[in-house]
XYZ file of C-alpha atoms in Angstrom:
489
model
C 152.735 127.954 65.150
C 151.406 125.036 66.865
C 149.474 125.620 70.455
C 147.210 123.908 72.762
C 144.806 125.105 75.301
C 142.181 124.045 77.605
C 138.432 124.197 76.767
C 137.049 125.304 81.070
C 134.217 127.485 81.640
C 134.678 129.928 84.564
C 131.582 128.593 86.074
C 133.250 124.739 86.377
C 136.471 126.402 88.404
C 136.323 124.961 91.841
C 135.991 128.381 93.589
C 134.081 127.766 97.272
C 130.600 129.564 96.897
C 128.675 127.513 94.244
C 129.829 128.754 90.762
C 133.729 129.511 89.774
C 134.351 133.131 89.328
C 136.789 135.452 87.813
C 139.021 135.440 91.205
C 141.674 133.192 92.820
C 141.154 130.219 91.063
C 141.202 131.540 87.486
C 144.234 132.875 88.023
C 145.775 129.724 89.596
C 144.043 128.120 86.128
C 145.890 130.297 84.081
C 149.182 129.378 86.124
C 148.402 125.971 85.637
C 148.098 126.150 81.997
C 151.649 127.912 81.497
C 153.259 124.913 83.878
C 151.339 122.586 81.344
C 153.077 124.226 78.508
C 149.637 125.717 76.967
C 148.907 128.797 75.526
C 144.786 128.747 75.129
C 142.248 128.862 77.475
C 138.484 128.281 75.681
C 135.489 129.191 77.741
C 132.380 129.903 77.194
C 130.316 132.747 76.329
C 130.744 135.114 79.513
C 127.051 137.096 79.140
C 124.555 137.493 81.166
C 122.842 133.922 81.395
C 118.864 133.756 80.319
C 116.312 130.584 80.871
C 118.137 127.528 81.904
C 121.361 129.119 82.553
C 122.382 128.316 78.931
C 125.365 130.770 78.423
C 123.979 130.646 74.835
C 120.775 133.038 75.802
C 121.666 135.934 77.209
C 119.624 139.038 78.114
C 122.632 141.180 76.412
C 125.702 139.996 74.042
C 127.733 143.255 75.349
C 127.301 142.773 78.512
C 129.016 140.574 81.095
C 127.459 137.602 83.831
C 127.934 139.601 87.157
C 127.466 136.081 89.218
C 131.093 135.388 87.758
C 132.162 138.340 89.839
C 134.294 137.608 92.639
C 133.001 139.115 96.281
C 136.599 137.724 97.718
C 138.527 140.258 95.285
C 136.087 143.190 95.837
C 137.043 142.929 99.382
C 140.594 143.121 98.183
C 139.878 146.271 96.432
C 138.012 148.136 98.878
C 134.823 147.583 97.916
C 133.640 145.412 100.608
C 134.070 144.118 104.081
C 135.481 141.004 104.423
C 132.352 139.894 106.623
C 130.020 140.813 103.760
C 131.894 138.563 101.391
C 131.452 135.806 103.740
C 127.604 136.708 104.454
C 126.910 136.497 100.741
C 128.799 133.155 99.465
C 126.507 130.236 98.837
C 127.308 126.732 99.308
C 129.609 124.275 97.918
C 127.210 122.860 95.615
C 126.344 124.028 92.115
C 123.235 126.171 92.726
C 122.485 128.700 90.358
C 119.696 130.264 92.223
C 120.848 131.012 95.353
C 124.596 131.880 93.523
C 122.482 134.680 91.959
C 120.269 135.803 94.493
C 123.126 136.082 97.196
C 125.167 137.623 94.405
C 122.452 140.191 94.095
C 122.459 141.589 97.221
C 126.097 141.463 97.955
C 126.919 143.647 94.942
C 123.616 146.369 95.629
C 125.300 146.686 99.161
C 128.621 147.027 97.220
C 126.961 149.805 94.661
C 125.392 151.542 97.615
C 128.546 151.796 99.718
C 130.231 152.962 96.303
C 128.770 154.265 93.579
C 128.626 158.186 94.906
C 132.839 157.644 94.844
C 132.692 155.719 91.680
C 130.015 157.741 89.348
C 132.813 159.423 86.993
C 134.322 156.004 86.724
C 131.280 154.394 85.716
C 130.248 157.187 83.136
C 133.560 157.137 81.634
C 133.182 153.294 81.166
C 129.587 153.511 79.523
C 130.789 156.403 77.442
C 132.667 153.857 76.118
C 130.864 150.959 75.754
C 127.494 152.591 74.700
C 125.324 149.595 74.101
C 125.911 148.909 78.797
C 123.492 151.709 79.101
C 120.222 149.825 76.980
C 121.422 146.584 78.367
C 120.862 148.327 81.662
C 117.792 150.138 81.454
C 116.316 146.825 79.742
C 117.647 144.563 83.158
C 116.266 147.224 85.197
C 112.613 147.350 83.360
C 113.056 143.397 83.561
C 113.041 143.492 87.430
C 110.388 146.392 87.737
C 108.130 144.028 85.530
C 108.553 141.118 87.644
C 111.358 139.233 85.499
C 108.966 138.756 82.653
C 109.734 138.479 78.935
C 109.482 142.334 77.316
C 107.225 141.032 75.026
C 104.785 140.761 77.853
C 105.814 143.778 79.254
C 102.290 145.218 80.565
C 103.387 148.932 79.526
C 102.883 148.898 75.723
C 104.395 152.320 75.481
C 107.805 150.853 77.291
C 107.947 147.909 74.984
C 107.515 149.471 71.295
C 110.384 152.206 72.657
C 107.909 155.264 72.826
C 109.694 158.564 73.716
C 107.589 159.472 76.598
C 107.651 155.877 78.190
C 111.550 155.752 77.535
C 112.009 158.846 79.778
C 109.166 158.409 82.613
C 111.009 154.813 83.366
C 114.958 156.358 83.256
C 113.285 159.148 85.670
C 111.560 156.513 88.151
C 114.410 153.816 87.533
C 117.712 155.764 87.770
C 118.641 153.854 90.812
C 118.585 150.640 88.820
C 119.553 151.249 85.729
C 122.907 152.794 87.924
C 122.858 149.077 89.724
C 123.364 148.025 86.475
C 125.640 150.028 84.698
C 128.003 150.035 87.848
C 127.963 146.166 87.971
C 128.829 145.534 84.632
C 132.099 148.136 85.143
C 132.753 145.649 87.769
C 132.711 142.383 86.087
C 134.743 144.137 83.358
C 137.210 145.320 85.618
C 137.556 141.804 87.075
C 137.483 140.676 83.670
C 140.143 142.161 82.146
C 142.426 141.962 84.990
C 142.450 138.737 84.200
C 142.750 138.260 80.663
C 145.956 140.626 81.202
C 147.431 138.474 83.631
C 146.185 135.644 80.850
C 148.622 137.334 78.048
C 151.496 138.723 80.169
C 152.019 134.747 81.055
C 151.877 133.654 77.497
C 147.986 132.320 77.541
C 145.487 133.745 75.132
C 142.026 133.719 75.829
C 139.700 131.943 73.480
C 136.117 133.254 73.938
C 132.770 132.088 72.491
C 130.038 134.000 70.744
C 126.798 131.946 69.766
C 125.538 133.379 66.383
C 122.021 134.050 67.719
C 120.649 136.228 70.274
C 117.995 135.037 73.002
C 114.228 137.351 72.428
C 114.109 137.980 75.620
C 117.462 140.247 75.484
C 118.442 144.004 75.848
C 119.502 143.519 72.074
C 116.248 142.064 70.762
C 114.635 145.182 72.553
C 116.621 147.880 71.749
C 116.968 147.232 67.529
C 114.017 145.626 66.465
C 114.026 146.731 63.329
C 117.017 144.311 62.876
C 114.908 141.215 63.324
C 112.553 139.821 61.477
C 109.269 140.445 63.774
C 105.840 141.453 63.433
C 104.276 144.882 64.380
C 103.886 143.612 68.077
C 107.425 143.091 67.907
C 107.107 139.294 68.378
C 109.506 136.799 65.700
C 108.102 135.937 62.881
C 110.343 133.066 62.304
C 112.742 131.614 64.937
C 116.502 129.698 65.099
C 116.659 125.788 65.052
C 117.959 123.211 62.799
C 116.138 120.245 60.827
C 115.829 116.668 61.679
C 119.480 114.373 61.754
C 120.509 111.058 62.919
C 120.903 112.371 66.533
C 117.300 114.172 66.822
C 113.882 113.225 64.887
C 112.458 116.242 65.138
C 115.333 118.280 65.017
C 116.378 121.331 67.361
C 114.115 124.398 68.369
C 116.002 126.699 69.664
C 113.209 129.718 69.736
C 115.834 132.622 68.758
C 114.580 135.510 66.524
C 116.003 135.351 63.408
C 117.759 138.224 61.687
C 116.879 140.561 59.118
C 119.658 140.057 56.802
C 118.326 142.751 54.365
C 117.870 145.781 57.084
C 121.162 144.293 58.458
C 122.677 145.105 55.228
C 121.498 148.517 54.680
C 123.054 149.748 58.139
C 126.404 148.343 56.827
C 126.440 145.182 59.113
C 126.818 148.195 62.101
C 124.931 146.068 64.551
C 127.283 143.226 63.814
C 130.451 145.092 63.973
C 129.724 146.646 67.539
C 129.277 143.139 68.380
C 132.481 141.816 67.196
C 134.463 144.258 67.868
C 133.295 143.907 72.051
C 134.017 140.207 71.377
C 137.480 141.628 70.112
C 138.041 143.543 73.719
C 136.899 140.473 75.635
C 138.810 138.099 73.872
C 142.291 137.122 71.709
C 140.562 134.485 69.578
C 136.539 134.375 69.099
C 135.002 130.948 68.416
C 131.541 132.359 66.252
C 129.132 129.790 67.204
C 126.912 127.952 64.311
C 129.323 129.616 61.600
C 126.812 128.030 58.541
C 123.988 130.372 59.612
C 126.354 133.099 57.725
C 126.176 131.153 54.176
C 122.251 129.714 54.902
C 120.103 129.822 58.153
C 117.295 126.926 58.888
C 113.774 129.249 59.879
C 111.143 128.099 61.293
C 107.616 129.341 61.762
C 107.194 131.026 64.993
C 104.486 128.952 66.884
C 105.965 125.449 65.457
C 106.412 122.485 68.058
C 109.337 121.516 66.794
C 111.790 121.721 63.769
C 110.601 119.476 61.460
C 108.894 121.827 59.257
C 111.087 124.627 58.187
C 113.172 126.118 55.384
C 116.521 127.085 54.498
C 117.439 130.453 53.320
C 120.512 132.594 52.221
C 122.403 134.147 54.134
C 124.521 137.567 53.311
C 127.973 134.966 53.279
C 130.681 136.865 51.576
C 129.037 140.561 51.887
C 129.267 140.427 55.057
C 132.688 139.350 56.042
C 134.045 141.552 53.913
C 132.534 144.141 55.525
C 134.256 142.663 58.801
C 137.497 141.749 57.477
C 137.817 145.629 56.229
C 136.521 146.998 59.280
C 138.341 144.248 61.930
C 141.094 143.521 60.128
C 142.611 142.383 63.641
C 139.746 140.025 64.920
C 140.770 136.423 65.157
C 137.849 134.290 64.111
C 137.448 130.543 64.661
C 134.566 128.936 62.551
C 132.335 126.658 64.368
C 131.717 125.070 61.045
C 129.945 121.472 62.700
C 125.988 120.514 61.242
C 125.060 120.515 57.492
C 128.132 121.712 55.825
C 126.843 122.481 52.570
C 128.354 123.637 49.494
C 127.709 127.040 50.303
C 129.184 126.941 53.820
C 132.304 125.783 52.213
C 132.843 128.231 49.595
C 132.341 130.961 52.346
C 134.971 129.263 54.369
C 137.196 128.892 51.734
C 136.502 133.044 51.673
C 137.062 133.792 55.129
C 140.164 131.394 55.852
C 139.111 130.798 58.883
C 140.615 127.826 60.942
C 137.088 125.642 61.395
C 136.553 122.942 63.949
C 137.269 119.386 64.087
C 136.235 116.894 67.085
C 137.606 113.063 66.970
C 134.869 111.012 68.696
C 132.936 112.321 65.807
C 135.519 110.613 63.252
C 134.852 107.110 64.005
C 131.225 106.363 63.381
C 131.517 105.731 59.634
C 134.754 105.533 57.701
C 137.666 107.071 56.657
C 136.140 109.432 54.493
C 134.400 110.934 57.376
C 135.909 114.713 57.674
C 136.497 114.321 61.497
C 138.693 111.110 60.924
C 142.355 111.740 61.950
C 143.520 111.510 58.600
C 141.710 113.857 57.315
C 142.571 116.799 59.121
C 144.574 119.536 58.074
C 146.855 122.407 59.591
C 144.473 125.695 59.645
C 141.604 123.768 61.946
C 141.333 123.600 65.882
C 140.691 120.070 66.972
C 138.793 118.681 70.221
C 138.394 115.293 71.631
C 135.072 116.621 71.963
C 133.127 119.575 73.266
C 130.647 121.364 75.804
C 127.815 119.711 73.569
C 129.605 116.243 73.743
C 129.803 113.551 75.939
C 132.917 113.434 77.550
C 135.432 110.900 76.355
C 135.154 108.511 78.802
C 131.452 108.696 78.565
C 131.542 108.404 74.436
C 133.598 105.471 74.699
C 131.390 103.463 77.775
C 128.382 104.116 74.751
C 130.129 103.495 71.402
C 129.510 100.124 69.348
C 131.939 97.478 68.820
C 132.345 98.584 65.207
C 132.707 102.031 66.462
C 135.723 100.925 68.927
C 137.233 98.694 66.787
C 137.938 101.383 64.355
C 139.056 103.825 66.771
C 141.586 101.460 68.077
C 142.772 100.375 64.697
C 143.456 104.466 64.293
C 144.688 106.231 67.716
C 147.391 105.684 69.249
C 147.936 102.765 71.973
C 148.034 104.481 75.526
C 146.822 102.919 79.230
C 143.608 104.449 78.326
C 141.056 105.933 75.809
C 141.356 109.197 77.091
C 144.614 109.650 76.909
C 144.658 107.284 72.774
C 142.187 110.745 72.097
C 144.453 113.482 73.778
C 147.719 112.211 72.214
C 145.924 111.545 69.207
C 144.647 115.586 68.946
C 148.229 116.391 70.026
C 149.516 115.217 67.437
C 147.397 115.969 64.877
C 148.474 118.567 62.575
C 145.893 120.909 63.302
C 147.626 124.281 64.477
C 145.741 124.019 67.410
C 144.256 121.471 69.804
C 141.815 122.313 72.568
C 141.001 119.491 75.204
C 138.203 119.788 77.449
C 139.120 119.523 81.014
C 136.914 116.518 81.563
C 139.011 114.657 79.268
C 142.262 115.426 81.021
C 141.126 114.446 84.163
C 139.370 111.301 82.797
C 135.925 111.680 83.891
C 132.701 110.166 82.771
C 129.235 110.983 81.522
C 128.662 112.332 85.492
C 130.903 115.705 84.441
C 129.519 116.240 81.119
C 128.674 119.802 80.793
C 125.531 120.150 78.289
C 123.221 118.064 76.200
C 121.840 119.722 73.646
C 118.106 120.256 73.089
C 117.310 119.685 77.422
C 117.262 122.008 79.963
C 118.093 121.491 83.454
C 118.826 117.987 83.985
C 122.680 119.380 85.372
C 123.297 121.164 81.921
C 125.973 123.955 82.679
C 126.564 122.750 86.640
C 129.972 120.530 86.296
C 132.932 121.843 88.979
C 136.074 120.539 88.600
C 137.376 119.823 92.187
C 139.676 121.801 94.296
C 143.728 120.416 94.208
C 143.298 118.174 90.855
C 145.334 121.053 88.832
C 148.449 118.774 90.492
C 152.370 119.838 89.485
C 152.402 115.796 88.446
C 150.068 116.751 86.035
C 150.969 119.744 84.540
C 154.567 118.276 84.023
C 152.575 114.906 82.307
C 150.737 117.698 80.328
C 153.802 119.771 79.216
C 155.796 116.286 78.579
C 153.464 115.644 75.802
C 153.296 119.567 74.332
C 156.912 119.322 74.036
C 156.617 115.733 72.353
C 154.475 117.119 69.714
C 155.681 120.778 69.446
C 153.130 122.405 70.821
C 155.061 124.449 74.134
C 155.217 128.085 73.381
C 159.138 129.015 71.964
């Protein structure tokens, strides 16, 4: 069945208080996206965010960012006074800081008006998701230590997991840790409120997991012996990928990298806990850097930069059979973009997995290129471009003449090149096409949402603006899903 969607992190909704959140506004989004005649709504990954607000380091992959909480719906639900929600709202403008500091204290006033009421609810909900309670005792060691990195953790005893140390700190922290554990049955409250109200309206939600964990990170912590570190518990070799045409010294991206072997021995169980909270978040999971499964790039802790590293073998096949017998019901989407080797393509071939295509890549060589309209096939999702892209608009102000003149020769003739790329993707024959938001609204390099290998520099802070999600759009929207078949029967 052919579908569309809309690629919109919750952070970029235009909710008043400095970051979208998981209240009004997402669920006018999802209205919005049934009007359109859509049926997908990508975000990004929804964890806790880590250094730089990259959504792609998180201090915990089963746990959930509480700044996309939503103070207005809390007062809704009895959980807070209306005046309180007001008192702890920041400002119109992106800012991440004070977003999470006056987060903060809204939601310990919230846990200490509550939690007494609310204990056997909590306790049910970490019975049940048993990997909330080491995400919280490692947040709430994180803020007794100042905020620093575990690895510099001053307590040896704490960081290497002794018994001893493990029960002093729940004794001395219980308060915390509770903080904790009682926000994150908030967020997934909120959360799956709304990816109900998502389905019973025909829209499924399309969620994001990157491949690698951040080291500073509740999981990194809690199963070191799943890593490949040394006997302080520090990586041995780290994430990245080599040198290309868009970075000379290729991409360090610092994660610890994992023990494939020890992995193995456990029966993938790490990995399966994972997915299978990525299955409860989510109806579709886009697994981020897919070609780390058939070969990973390492890279010698300590390096200052990628240049000098080595690619090694990945468990590929063993391990998604493993998944595939164990999740039979998880819907995977391959982020299959980078160096595609033979390897990676065999293991896709494997997995049947729908993998990615993304257009503005398709016209910088020829028609062989694998992004190239032509070229793509039914079981794929295709993008005019992503989070990691330029927007459209942007691509286009940037591209050569030989680039454009190729693109023209190929998309189809609309008023403008947004809209050549978005008919184009609609009516490729990919089963499903995913445009990012920017793209729909026609907006520049100014909204782009990330450039990879920076931090800072307003990666992650692009709102969409209140009353642009018009009826005259969503009809312009659907009158184009219909054209190509893509409206839900």
């Amino acid at each position: 069945m052919r579908k569309s969607g809309v690629l919109l992190h919750i952070t970029s909704l235009p909710t008043p208080g400095g970051i979208g959140t998981l209240g009004a506004d997402a669920y006018a989004f999802v209205d919005f996206l049934k009007k359109a005649g859509m049926s997908v709504w990508q975000v990004l990954p929804i964890g806790p965010t880590g250094y730089g607000e990259s959504p792609y380091q998180s201090h915990g992959t089963h746990a959930g960012n509480i700044n996309l909480i939503d103070l207005n719906f809390l007062v809704r639900d009895g959980l807070m006074k209306a005046e309180d929600a007001k008192r702890f709202q920041a400002g119109s403008s992106t800012d991440f800081d004070t977003v999470k500091r006056l987060k903060r204290e809204g939601l310990h006033l919230c846990f200490e008006q509550n939690f007494n009421r609310m204990e056997a609810m909590v306790d049910t909900f970490t019975q049940s998701h048993k990997n909330i309670d080491d995400f919280a005792f490692f947040m709430a060691l994180k803020d007794y230590f100042g905020g620093r990195m575990w690895t510099c953790w001053p307590d040896v005893a704490i960081r290497m997991r002794e018994e001893g140390a493990m029960a002093h700190y729940r004794r001395i922290l219980r308060d915390e840790i509770n903080f904790h554990r009682f926000t994150q049955y908030v967020f997934f409250t909120q959360w799956l409120c709304l990816k109900a109200y998502a389905n019973k309206n025909g829209i499924q939600i399309f969620g994001d997991m990157p491949i690698y964990v951040a080291e500073d990170s509740a999981d990194c912590w809690a199963n070191p012996n799943i890593f490949q570190l040394d006997r302080d518990r520090r990586p041995l070799k780290v994430a990245g990928v080599p040198p290309d045409y868009f970075s000379e010294d290729g991409q360090l991206w610092g994660n610890p990298l994992y023990d494939w072997k020890a992995l193995r021995r456990t029966g993938f169980e790490w990995w399966i806990d994972r997915l299978r909270t990525a299955g409860e978040l989510y109806d579709m999971v886009r697994v981020d850097h897919f070609i780390g499964f058939a070969n990973y790039y390492a890279i010698r802790a300590g390096a200052p930069n990628a240049r000098v590293g080595k690619w090694e073998k990945a468990p590929g096949r063993r391990f998604f059979f493993v998944v595939k017998r164990r999740l039979p019901e998880l819907n995977i989407i391959a982020e299959d973009l980078g160096v595609v080797s033979n390897r990676v393509k065999r293991l896709l071939r494997y997995c049947g997995f729908p993998g990615m295509k993304v257009l503005c890549f398709g016209f910088d060589s020829d028609a062989t290129n694998p992004h190239f309209l032509g070229n793509i096939r039914e079981n794929c999702v295709v993008y005019t471009g992503t989070h990691d892209n330029d927007t459209t608009l942007g691509w286009w102000e940037k591209a050569s003449e030989k680039v454009r003149a190729f693109a023209l020769e190929n998309l189809p003739q609309c008023d403008s090149i947004c809209d050549s790329m978005i008919e184009a993707a609609l009516g490729s024959a990919a089963n499903l096409c995913v445009l990012p938001m920017q793209d729909i609204l026609h907006l520049g390099s100014e909204a782009r949402m990330n450039t990879p290998g920076t931090v800072g520099g307003g990666n992650w802070m692009w709102r969409m603006q209140p009353g642009v999600l018009t009826d005259e759009l969503a009809a312009r929207l659907h009158e184009m899903n219909d054209f190509y078949e893509r409206t839900p029967s």
